[in-house]
Amino acid sequence: MVVAFSGGVDSALVLAAAVRALGRDRVTAATAVSAAVSARERAAAAALAAGLGVEHRLIATDELARDGYRANGRDRCYFCKSELFDALAAALPAERGTVCTGTNADDVHDPFRPGLRAGREHAVGTPLADTGLTKDRVRRLARHWQLPVAEKPAQPCLASRIAYGVPVSAAALGAVERAETAVRRLLVLRGHPVHELRVRRLADRVRIELDATSLAAFPDPADPRLAALLARCGFGPVTVELAPFRSGGLNLLPVHRPGAAAPTSAQ
């Protein structure tokens, strides 16, 4: 089996189950390497795969070569997953086994999961969804198996921070990654480790979303030092706002239309 392995709790549970069922020598963990995947998450995935004793392959993907991905419509994840599964097919021969993902039973009913269509087109396995394992049950089983990521918050790709309709580029993805690293470091230095964090690039502003504890400890968004920090990360002069973390918050916003007001941050 080849597990498309992000290092999150869902794919980690699939990987751990595969090891138990098949043995370490018959399992490969494959993690995408692209501008949309933070170095922090790649390192965490590598450490977890090493802990489980399985082969870990880093697979280069080029989502930005796909027009549909760069355009960043609501179907962006379809193009991302298509690129991933095409890259896995090219890099890992069929004899390595079926490709499986960490799609769970909740994901199947989520209306904002266009990447599932790419999985069906590539005949990708979804053992968690097939056995009815919801996110809550995934975490319970991960705790039972003492997986270190049992309580890890979801960490979708960096493109998920960019509002639909605002084009995705390597520069924009890099700015988001640097900004999240800088905000996390700022809070840790103040004695407030971050549980949930997103730096979202909207059409006309940058929104920093944090869990409640971190939000209370964060500086005033009007503080010019915060704008300067974001500028050093790659954003231009933009309005900064703070908000409570909300998973999938960008799905609730309208799609930005070309010609409307857009930020002056990196394109």
PDB file of C-alpha atoms in Angstrom:
ATOM      1  CA  MET A   1       0.000   0.000   0.000  1.00  0.00           C
ATOM      2  CA  VAL A   2       1.055   3.578  -0.728  1.00  0.00           C
ATOM      3  CA  VAL A   3      -0.406   6.087   1.743  1.00  0.00           C
ATOM      4  CA  ALA A   4      -0.730   9.700   0.592  1.00  0.00           C
ATOM      5  CA  PHE A   5       0.687  10.976   3.844  1.00  0.00           C
ATOM      6  CA  SER A   6       0.304  14.575   5.009  1.00  0.00           C
ATOM      7  CA  GLY A   7       1.278  13.850   8.604  1.00  0.00           C
ATOM      8  CA  GLY A   8      -2.182  14.684   9.948  1.00  0.00           C
ATOM      9  CA  VAL A   9      -4.190  12.364  12.167  1.00  0.00           C
ATOM     10  CA  ASP A  10      -6.280  10.862   9.333  1.00  0.00           C
ATOM     11  CA  SER A  11      -3.418   9.771   7.083  1.00  0.00           C
ATOM     12  CA  ALA A  12      -1.379   8.780  10.147  1.00  0.00           C
ATOM     13  CA  LEU A  13      -4.110   6.386  11.238  1.00  0.00           C
ATOM     14  CA  VAL A  14      -4.257   4.845   7.748  1.00  0.00           C
ATOM     15  CA  LEU A  15      -0.480   4.455   7.774  1.00  0.00           C
ATOM     16  CA  ALA A  16      -0.460   2.884  11.239  1.00  0.00           C
ATOM     17  CA  ALA A  17      -3.279   0.490  10.267  1.00  0.00           C
ATOM     18  CA  ALA A  18      -1.430  -0.493   7.094  1.00  0.00           C
ATOM     19  CA  VAL A  19       1.684  -1.321   9.124  1.00  0.00           C
ATOM     20  CA  ARG A  20      -0.367  -3.504  11.446  1.00  0.00           C
ATOM     21  CA  ALA A  21      -2.138  -5.281   8.586  1.00  0.00           C
ATOM     22  CA  LEU A  22       0.677  -5.628   6.046  1.00  0.00           C
ATOM     23  CA  GLY A  23       3.967  -5.116   7.856  1.00  0.00           C
ATOM     24  CA  ARG A  24       6.433  -2.243   7.483  1.00  0.00           C
ATOM     25  CA  ASP A  25       8.107  -3.675   4.388  1.00  0.00           C
ATOM     26  CA  ARG A  26       4.896  -3.548   2.357  1.00  0.00           C
ATOM     27  CA  VAL A  27       3.937   0.045   3.135  1.00  0.00           C
ATOM     28  CA  THR A  28       5.202   3.314   1.662  1.00  0.00           C
ATOM     29  CA  ALA A  29       4.334   6.776   2.978  1.00  0.00           C
ATOM     30  CA  ALA A  30       4.383   9.427   0.231  1.00  0.00           C
ATOM     31  CA  THR A  31       4.380  13.157   1.025  1.00  0.00           C
ATOM     32  CA  ALA A  32       4.043  15.921  -1.556  1.00  0.00           C
ATOM     33  CA  VAL A  33       6.792  18.517  -1.902  1.00  0.00           C
ATOM     34  CA  SER A  34       5.541  21.775  -3.365  1.00  0.00           C
ATOM     35  CA  ALA A  35       5.169  25.464  -2.599  1.00  0.00           C
ATOM     36  CA  ALA A  36       1.759  24.700  -1.069  1.00  0.00           C
ATOM     37  CA  VAL A  37       3.118  22.376   1.631  1.00  0.00           C
ATOM     38  CA  SER A  38       4.960  24.064   4.487  1.00  0.00           C
ATOM     39  CA  ALA A  39       8.420  22.879   5.456  1.00  0.00           C
ATOM     40  CA  ARG A  40       7.119  22.529   9.022  1.00  0.00           C
ATOM     41  CA  GLU A  41       4.493  19.987   7.942  1.00  0.00           C
ATOM     42  CA  ARG A  42       6.907  18.028   5.729  1.00  0.00           C
ATOM     43  CA  ALA A  43       9.345  17.686   8.631  1.00  0.00           C
ATOM     44  CA  ALA A  44       6.568  16.518  10.962  1.00  0.00           C
ATOM     45  CA  ALA A  45       5.423  13.919   8.414  1.00  0.00           C
ATOM     46  CA  ALA A  46       8.974  12.613   8.007  1.00  0.00           C
ATOM     47  CA  ALA A  47       9.397  12.265  11.767  1.00  0.00           C
ATOM     48  CA  LEU A  48       6.132  10.354  12.155  1.00  0.00           C
ATOM     49  CA  ALA A  49       6.894   7.996   9.257  1.00  0.00           C
ATOM     50  CA  ALA A  50      10.312   7.299  10.790  1.00  0.00           C
ATOM     51  CA  GLY A  51       8.645   6.564  14.120  1.00  0.00           C
ATOM     52  CA  LEU A  52       6.424   3.975  12.440  1.00  0.00           C
ATOM     53  CA  GLY A  53       9.444   2.498  10.677  1.00  0.00           C
ATOM     54  CA  VAL A  54       8.106   2.793   7.120  1.00  0.00           C
ATOM     55  CA  GLU A  55       9.709   3.977   3.899  1.00  0.00           C
ATOM     56  CA  HIS A  56       8.985   7.671   3.385  1.00  0.00           C
ATOM     57  CA  ARG A  57       9.087   9.109  -0.130  1.00  0.00           C
ATOM     58  CA  LEU A  58       8.994  12.820  -0.908  1.00  0.00           C
ATOM     59  CA  ILE A  59       7.144  13.306  -4.210  1.00  0.00           C
ATOM     60  CA  ALA A  60       7.561  16.559  -6.128  1.00  0.00           C
ATOM     61  CA  THR A  61       4.283  18.019  -7.348  1.00  0.00           C
ATOM     62  CA  ASP A  62       3.694  21.095  -9.486  1.00  0.00           C
ATOM     63  CA  GLU A  63       0.171  22.311  -8.827  1.00  0.00           C
ATOM     64  CA  LEU A  64       1.082  25.778 -10.074  1.00  0.00           C
ATOM     65  CA  ALA A  65       1.512  24.371 -13.586  1.00  0.00           C
ATOM     66  CA  ARG A  66      -2.267  23.776 -13.691  1.00  0.00           C
ATOM     67  CA  ASP A  67      -4.409  26.707 -14.799  1.00  0.00           C
ATOM     68  CA  GLY A  68      -7.347  25.634 -12.665  1.00  0.00           C
ATOM     69  CA  TYR A  69      -5.195  25.600  -9.551  1.00  0.00           C
ATOM     70  CA  ARG A  70      -3.697  29.050 -10.149  1.00  0.00           C
ATOM     71  CA  ALA A  71      -7.136  30.532 -10.873  1.00  0.00           C
ATOM     72  CA  ASN A  72      -8.174  29.455  -7.365  1.00  0.00           C
ATOM     73  CA  GLY A  73     -11.856  28.823  -7.910  1.00  0.00           C
ATOM     74  CA  ARG A  74     -13.907  26.717  -5.543  1.00  0.00           C
ATOM     75  CA  ASP A  75     -12.689  23.632  -7.424  1.00  0.00           C
ATOM     76  CA  ARG A  76      -8.998  24.376  -6.723  1.00  0.00           C
ATOM     77  CA  CYS A  77      -8.561  21.216  -4.622  1.00  0.00           C
ATOM     78  CA  TYR A  78      -9.617  19.076  -7.579  1.00  0.00           C
ATOM     79  CA  PHE A  79      -6.581  20.261  -9.545  1.00  0.00           C
ATOM     80  CA  CYS A  80      -4.310  19.911  -6.516  1.00  0.00           C
ATOM     81  CA  LYS A  81      -5.337  16.306  -5.854  1.00  0.00           C
ATOM     82  CA  SER A  82      -5.199  15.435  -9.560  1.00  0.00           C
ATOM     83  CA  GLU A  83      -1.599  16.646  -9.635  1.00  0.00           C
ATOM     84  CA  LEU A  84      -0.773  14.642  -6.511  1.00  0.00           C
ATOM     85  CA  PHE A  85      -2.266  11.385  -7.788  1.00  0.00           C
ATOM     86  CA  ASP A  86      -0.669  11.807 -11.213  1.00  0.00           C
ATOM     87  CA  ALA A  87       2.704  12.392  -9.537  1.00  0.00           C
ATOM     88  CA  LEU A  88       2.277   9.334  -7.306  1.00  0.00           C
ATOM     89  CA  ALA A  89       1.420   7.171 -10.306  1.00  0.00           C
ATOM     90  CA  ALA A  90       4.534   8.383 -12.141  1.00  0.00           C
ATOM     91  CA  ALA A  91       6.918   8.072  -9.185  1.00  0.00           C
ATOM     92  CA  LEU A  92       5.688   4.869  -7.546  1.00  0.00           C
ATOM     93  CA  PRO A  93       5.124   1.821  -9.777  1.00  0.00           C
ATOM     94  CA  ALA A  94       1.818  -0.007  -9.522  1.00  0.00           C
ATOM     95  CA  GLU A  95       3.483  -3.009  -7.904  1.00  0.00           C
ATOM     96  CA  ARG A  96       3.967  -0.910  -4.775  1.00  0.00           C
ATOM     97  CA  GLY A  97       0.234  -1.276  -4.210  1.00  0.00           C
ATOM     98  CA  THR A  98      -2.968   0.698  -4.070  1.00  0.00           C
ATOM     99  CA  VAL A  99      -2.755   4.401  -3.225  1.00  0.00           C
ATOM    100  CA  CYS A 100      -4.876   5.279  -0.184  1.00  0.00           C
ATOM    101  CA  THR A 101      -5.725   8.581   1.473  1.00  0.00           C
ATOM    102  CA  GLY A 102      -6.915   9.673   4.897  1.00  0.00           C
ATOM    103  CA  THR A 103     -10.366  10.710   3.674  1.00  0.00           C
ATOM    104  CA  ASN A 104     -12.752  10.039   6.557  1.00  0.00           C
ATOM    105  CA  ALA A 105     -16.509   9.503   6.721  1.00  0.00           C
ATOM    106  CA  ASP A 106     -17.174  13.176   7.569  1.00  0.00           C
ATOM    107  CA  ASP A 107     -15.232  14.323   4.502  1.00  0.00           C
ATOM    108  CA  VAL A 108     -17.535  12.387   2.181  1.00  0.00           C
ATOM    109  CA  HIS A 109     -20.486  14.526   3.285  1.00  0.00           C
ATOM    110  CA  ASP A 110     -18.597  17.834   3.230  1.00  0.00           C
ATOM    111  CA  PRO A 111     -19.834  19.960   0.287  1.00  0.00           C
ATOM    112  CA  PHE A 112     -16.429  21.690   0.041  1.00  0.00           C
ATOM    113  CA  ARG A 113     -14.320  18.678  -0.957  1.00  0.00           C
ATOM    114  CA  PRO A 114     -13.785  18.828  -4.745  1.00  0.00           C
ATOM    115  CA  GLY A 115     -10.593  16.820  -4.319  1.00  0.00           C
ATOM    116  CA  LEU A 116     -12.677  13.717  -3.663  1.00  0.00           C
ATOM    117  CA  ARG A 117     -13.637  13.659  -7.348  1.00  0.00           C
ATOM    118  CA  ALA A 118      -9.962  13.445  -8.306  1.00  0.00           C
ATOM    119  CA  GLY A 119      -9.579  10.511  -5.947  1.00  0.00           C
ATOM    120  CA  ARG A 120     -12.459   8.664  -7.562  1.00  0.00           C
ATOM    121  CA  GLU A 121     -11.048   9.318 -11.038  1.00  0.00           C
ATOM    122  CA  HIS A 122      -7.709   7.815  -9.955  1.00  0.00           C
ATOM    123  CA  ALA A 123      -9.283   4.829  -8.121  1.00  0.00           C
ATOM    124  CA  VAL A 124      -7.711   5.920  -4.851  1.00  0.00           C
ATOM    125  CA  GLY A 125      -8.620   3.944  -1.726  1.00  0.00           C
ATOM    126  CA  THR A 126     -10.382   5.567   1.250  1.00  0.00           C
ATOM    127  CA  PRO A 127     -10.305   2.986   4.058  1.00  0.00           C
ATOM    128  CA  LEU A 128     -11.468   5.367   6.793  1.00  0.00           C
ATOM    129  CA  ALA A 129     -14.518   6.486   4.838  1.00  0.00           C
ATOM    130  CA  ASP A 130     -15.228   2.928   3.674  1.00  0.00           C
ATOM    131  CA  THR A 131     -15.399   1.713   7.276  1.00  0.00           C
ATOM    132  CA  GLY A 132     -17.475   4.668   8.506  1.00  0.00           C
ATOM    133  CA  LEU A 133     -14.774   6.261  10.641  1.00  0.00           C
ATOM    134  CA  THR A 134     -15.686   9.869  11.410  1.00  0.00           C
ATOM    135  CA  LYS A 135     -13.114  12.425  12.574  1.00  0.00           C
ATOM    136  CA  ASP A 136     -14.098  11.869  16.184  1.00  0.00           C
ATOM    137  CA  ARG A 137     -13.640   8.103  15.867  1.00  0.00           C
ATOM    138  CA  VAL A 138     -10.348   8.592  14.021  1.00  0.00           C
ATOM    139  CA  ARG A 139      -9.013  10.640  16.948  1.00  0.00           C
ATOM    140  CA  ARG A 140     -10.294   8.118  19.492  1.00  0.00           C
ATOM    141  CA  LEU A 141      -8.538   5.265  17.710  1.00  0.00           C
ATOM    142  CA  ALA A 142      -5.369   7.341  17.281  1.00  0.00           C
ATOM    143  CA  ARG A 143      -5.349   7.962  21.034  1.00  0.00           C
ATOM    144  CA  HIS A 144      -5.878   4.246  21.668  1.00  0.00           C
ATOM    145  CA  TRP A 145      -2.892   3.446  19.448  1.00  0.00           C
ATOM    146  CA  GLN A 146      -0.939   6.263  21.111  1.00  0.00           C
ATOM    147  CA  LEU A 147      -0.178   8.066  17.866  1.00  0.00           C
ATOM    148  CA  PRO A 148       1.571  11.372  18.653  1.00  0.00           C
ATOM    149  CA  VAL A 149      -0.734  13.289  16.279  1.00  0.00           C
ATOM    150  CA  ALA A 150      -4.001  12.151  17.909  1.00  0.00           C
ATOM    151  CA  GLU A 151      -4.855  15.717  18.974  1.00  0.00           C
ATOM    152  CA  LYS A 152      -3.086  17.539  16.143  1.00  0.00           C
ATOM    153  CA  PRO A 153      -5.244  20.295  14.612  1.00  0.00           C
ATOM    154  CA  ALA A 154      -6.029  20.054  10.906  1.00  0.00           C
ATOM    155  CA  GLN A 155      -3.332  21.644   8.743  1.00  0.00           C
ATOM    156  CA  PRO A 156      -4.605  22.021   5.174  1.00  0.00           C
ATOM    157  CA  CYS A 157      -2.278  23.242   2.436  1.00  0.00           C
ATOM    158  CA  LEU A 158      -1.143  26.863   2.278  1.00  0.00           C
ATOM    159  CA  ALA A 159      -3.400  27.600  -0.697  1.00  0.00           C
ATOM    160  CA  SER A 160      -6.388  27.146   1.616  1.00  0.00           C
ATOM    161  CA  ARG A 161      -5.421  30.495   3.193  1.00  0.00           C
ATOM    162  CA  ILE A 162      -5.976  32.425  -0.058  1.00  0.00           C
ATOM    163  CA  ALA A 163      -9.518  33.611  -0.772  1.00  0.00           C
ATOM    164  CA  TYR A 164     -11.198  31.998  -3.775  1.00  0.00           C
ATOM    165  CA  GLY A 165     -10.672  34.056  -6.904  1.00  0.00           C
ATOM    166  CA  VAL A 166      -7.404  35.625  -5.704  1.00  0.00           C
ATOM    167  CA  PRO A 167      -4.769  33.915  -7.899  1.00  0.00           C
ATOM    168  CA  VAL A 168      -2.421  31.428  -6.260  1.00  0.00           C
ATOM    169  CA  SER A 169       1.286  31.922  -6.902  1.00  0.00           C
ATOM    170  CA  ALA A 170       4.539  30.727  -5.396  1.00  0.00           C
ATOM    171  CA  ALA A 171       5.115  34.225  -4.002  1.00  0.00           C
ATOM    172  CA  ALA A 172       1.709  34.331  -2.332  1.00  0.00           C
ATOM    173  CA  LEU A 173       2.150  30.868  -0.823  1.00  0.00           C
ATOM    174  CA  GLY A 174       5.596  31.796   0.456  1.00  0.00           C
ATOM    175  CA  ALA A 175       4.250  34.974   2.058  1.00  0.00           C
ATOM    176  CA  VAL A 176       1.575  32.996   3.896  1.00  0.00           C
ATOM    177  CA  GLU A 177       4.074  30.411   5.163  1.00  0.00           C
ATOM    178  CA  ARG A 178       6.519  33.064   6.385  1.00  0.00           C
ATOM    179  CA  ALA A 179       3.721  35.044   8.040  1.00  0.00           C
ATOM    180  CA  GLU A 180       2.387  32.034   9.941  1.00  0.00           C
ATOM    181  CA  THR A 181       5.903  31.173  11.092  1.00  0.00           C
ATOM    182  CA  ALA A 182       6.469  34.769  12.250  1.00  0.00           C
ATOM    183  CA  VAL A 183       3.125  35.022  14.083  1.00  0.00           C
ATOM    184  CA  ARG A 184       3.690  31.678  15.799  1.00  0.00           C
ATOM    185  CA  ARG A 185       7.183  32.760  16.893  1.00  0.00           C
ATOM    186  CA  LEU A 186       5.847  36.104  18.167  1.00  0.00           C
ATOM    187  CA  LEU A 187       3.288  34.402  20.384  1.00  0.00           C
ATOM    188  CA  VAL A 188       5.671  31.728  21.656  1.00  0.00           C
ATOM    189  CA  LEU A 189       8.119  34.467  22.702  1.00  0.00           C
ATOM    190  CA  ARG A 190       5.259  36.023  24.681  1.00  0.00           C
ATOM    191  CA  GLY A 191       4.623  32.713  26.403  1.00  0.00           C
ATOM    192  CA  HIS A 192       1.538  31.731  24.402  1.00  0.00           C
ATOM    193  CA  PRO A 193       2.049  28.560  22.297  1.00  0.00           C
ATOM    194  CA  VAL A 194      -0.370  28.532  19.370  1.00  0.00           C
ATOM    195  CA  HIS A 195      -2.969  25.801  18.958  1.00  0.00           C
ATOM    196  CA  GLU A 196      -4.825  27.107  15.887  1.00  0.00           C
ATOM    197  CA  LEU A 197      -3.446  29.664  13.422  1.00  0.00           C
ATOM    198  CA  ARG A 198      -4.262  30.824   9.915  1.00  0.00           C
ATOM    199  CA  VAL A 199      -2.952  33.877   8.070  1.00  0.00           C
ATOM    200  CA  ARG A 200      -5.569  34.364   5.388  1.00  0.00           C
ATOM    201  CA  ARG A 201      -5.024  36.513   2.340  1.00  0.00           C
ATOM    202  CA  LEU A 202      -8.396  37.993   1.420  1.00  0.00           C
ATOM    203  CA  ALA A 203      -9.228  40.188  -1.557  1.00  0.00           C
ATOM    204  CA  ASP A 204      -8.659  43.460   0.296  1.00  0.00           C
ATOM    205  CA  ARG A 205      -6.943  42.591   3.580  1.00  0.00           C
ATOM    206  CA  VAL A 206      -4.990  40.040   5.586  1.00  0.00           C
ATOM    207  CA  ARG A 207      -6.873  38.278   8.371  1.00  0.00           C
ATOM    208  CA  ILE A 208      -5.031  36.540  11.202  1.00  0.00           C
ATOM    209  CA  GLU A 209      -7.179  33.848  12.815  1.00  0.00           C
ATOM    210  CA  LEU A 210      -6.194  32.402  16.190  1.00  0.00           C
ATOM    211  CA  ASP A 211      -7.573  30.182  18.918  1.00  0.00           C
ATOM    212  CA  ALA A 212      -9.208  32.079  21.799  1.00  0.00           C
ATOM    213  CA  THR A 213      -6.202  32.032  24.153  1.00  0.00           C
ATOM    214  CA  SER A 214      -3.755  33.247  21.519  1.00  0.00           C
ATOM    215  CA  LEU A 215      -6.215  35.841  20.229  1.00  0.00           C
ATOM    216  CA  ALA A 216      -6.433  37.453  23.662  1.00  0.00           C
ATOM    217  CA  ALA A 217      -2.639  37.727  23.840  1.00  0.00           C
ATOM    218  CA  PHE A 218      -2.088  39.096  20.336  1.00  0.00           C
ATOM    219  CA  PRO A 219      -1.038  42.720  19.661  1.00  0.00           C
ATOM    220  CA  ASP A 220      -3.442  45.366  18.421  1.00  0.00           C
ATOM    221  CA  PRO A 221      -3.896  44.743  14.666  1.00  0.00           C
ATOM    222  CA  ALA A 222      -3.507  48.490  14.103  1.00  0.00           C
ATOM    223  CA  ASP A 223       0.002  48.395  15.580  1.00  0.00           C
ATOM    224  CA  PRO A 224       2.309  49.496  12.721  1.00  0.00           C
ATOM    225  CA  ARG A 225       4.876  46.914  13.833  1.00  0.00           C
ATOM    226  CA  LEU A 226       2.451  44.167  12.836  1.00  0.00           C
ATOM    227  CA  ALA A 227       2.041  45.622   9.342  1.00  0.00           C
ATOM    228  CA  ALA A 228       5.827  45.879   9.094  1.00  0.00           C
ATOM    229  CA  LEU A 229       6.155  42.245  10.131  1.00  0.00           C
ATOM    230  CA  LEU A 230       3.759  41.144   7.372  1.00  0.00           C
ATOM    231  CA  ALA A 231       5.603  43.337   4.869  1.00  0.00           C
ATOM    232  CA  ARG A 232       8.851  41.539   5.687  1.00  0.00           C
ATOM    233  CA  CYS A 233       7.043  38.259   5.069  1.00  0.00           C
ATOM    234  CA  GLY A 234       6.097  39.311   1.531  1.00  0.00           C
ATOM    235  CA  PHE A 235       2.808  41.166   1.900  1.00  0.00           C
ATOM    236  CA  GLY A 236       2.581  44.734   0.717  1.00  0.00           C
ATOM    237  CA  PRO A 237       0.731  47.526   2.531  1.00  0.00           C
ATOM    238  CA  VAL A 238      -2.505  45.858   3.583  1.00  0.00           C
ATOM    239  CA  THR A 239      -5.173  46.218   6.224  1.00  0.00           C
ATOM    240  CA  VAL A 240      -4.726  43.688   9.022  1.00  0.00           C
ATOM    241  CA  GLU A 241      -7.577  42.263  11.071  1.00  0.00           C
ATOM    242  CA  LEU A 242      -7.837  39.653  13.820  1.00  0.00           C
ATOM    243  CA  ALA A 243     -10.564  37.042  14.131  1.00  0.00           C
ATOM    244  CA  PRO A 244     -11.285  33.815  16.006  1.00  0.00           C
ATOM    245  CA  PHE A 245     -10.107  30.718  14.158  1.00  0.00           C
ATOM    246  CA  ARG A 246     -12.786  29.125  12.031  1.00  0.00           C
ATOM    247  CA  SER A 247     -12.035  25.984  10.068  1.00  0.00           C
ATOM    248  CA  GLY A 248     -13.054  26.365   6.421  1.00  0.00           C
ATOM    249  CA  GLY A 249     -13.913  30.024   6.936  1.00  0.00           C
ATOM    250  CA  LEU A 250     -13.027  30.980   3.357  1.00  0.00           C
ATOM    251  CA  ASN A 251     -15.732  28.639   2.058  1.00  0.00           C
ATOM    252  CA  LEU A 252     -18.305  31.085   3.394  1.00  0.00           C
ATOM    253  CA  LEU A 253     -16.943  34.103   1.507  1.00  0.00           C
ATOM    254  CA  PRO A 254     -17.936  35.017  -2.067  1.00  0.00           C
ATOM    255  CA  VAL A 255     -15.442  34.324  -4.834  1.00  0.00           C
ATOM    256  CA  HIS A 256     -13.301  37.367  -5.603  1.00  0.00           C
ATOM    257  CA  ARG A 257     -13.871  38.576  -9.161  1.00  0.00           C
ATOM    258  CA  PRO A 258     -11.036  39.921 -11.345  1.00  0.00           C
ATOM    259  CA  GLY A 259     -11.168  43.702 -11.587  1.00  0.00           C
ATOM    260  CA  ALA A 260     -12.429  44.131  -8.046  1.00  0.00           C
ATOM    261  CA  ALA A 261     -10.236  45.636  -5.351  1.00  0.00           C
ATOM    262  CA  ALA A 262      -7.308  43.345  -4.529  1.00  0.00           C
ATOM    263  CA  PRO A 263      -4.447  43.560  -2.022  1.00  0.00           C
ATOM    264  CA  THR A 264      -1.053  44.867  -2.997  1.00  0.00           C
ATOM    265  CA  SER A 265       0.703  41.842  -1.509  1.00  0.00           C
ATOM    266  CA  ALA A 266       2.841  39.464  -3.554  1.00  0.00           C
ATOM    267  CA  GLN A 267       1.149  38.122  -6.685  1.00  0.00           C
TER     268      GLN A 267
END
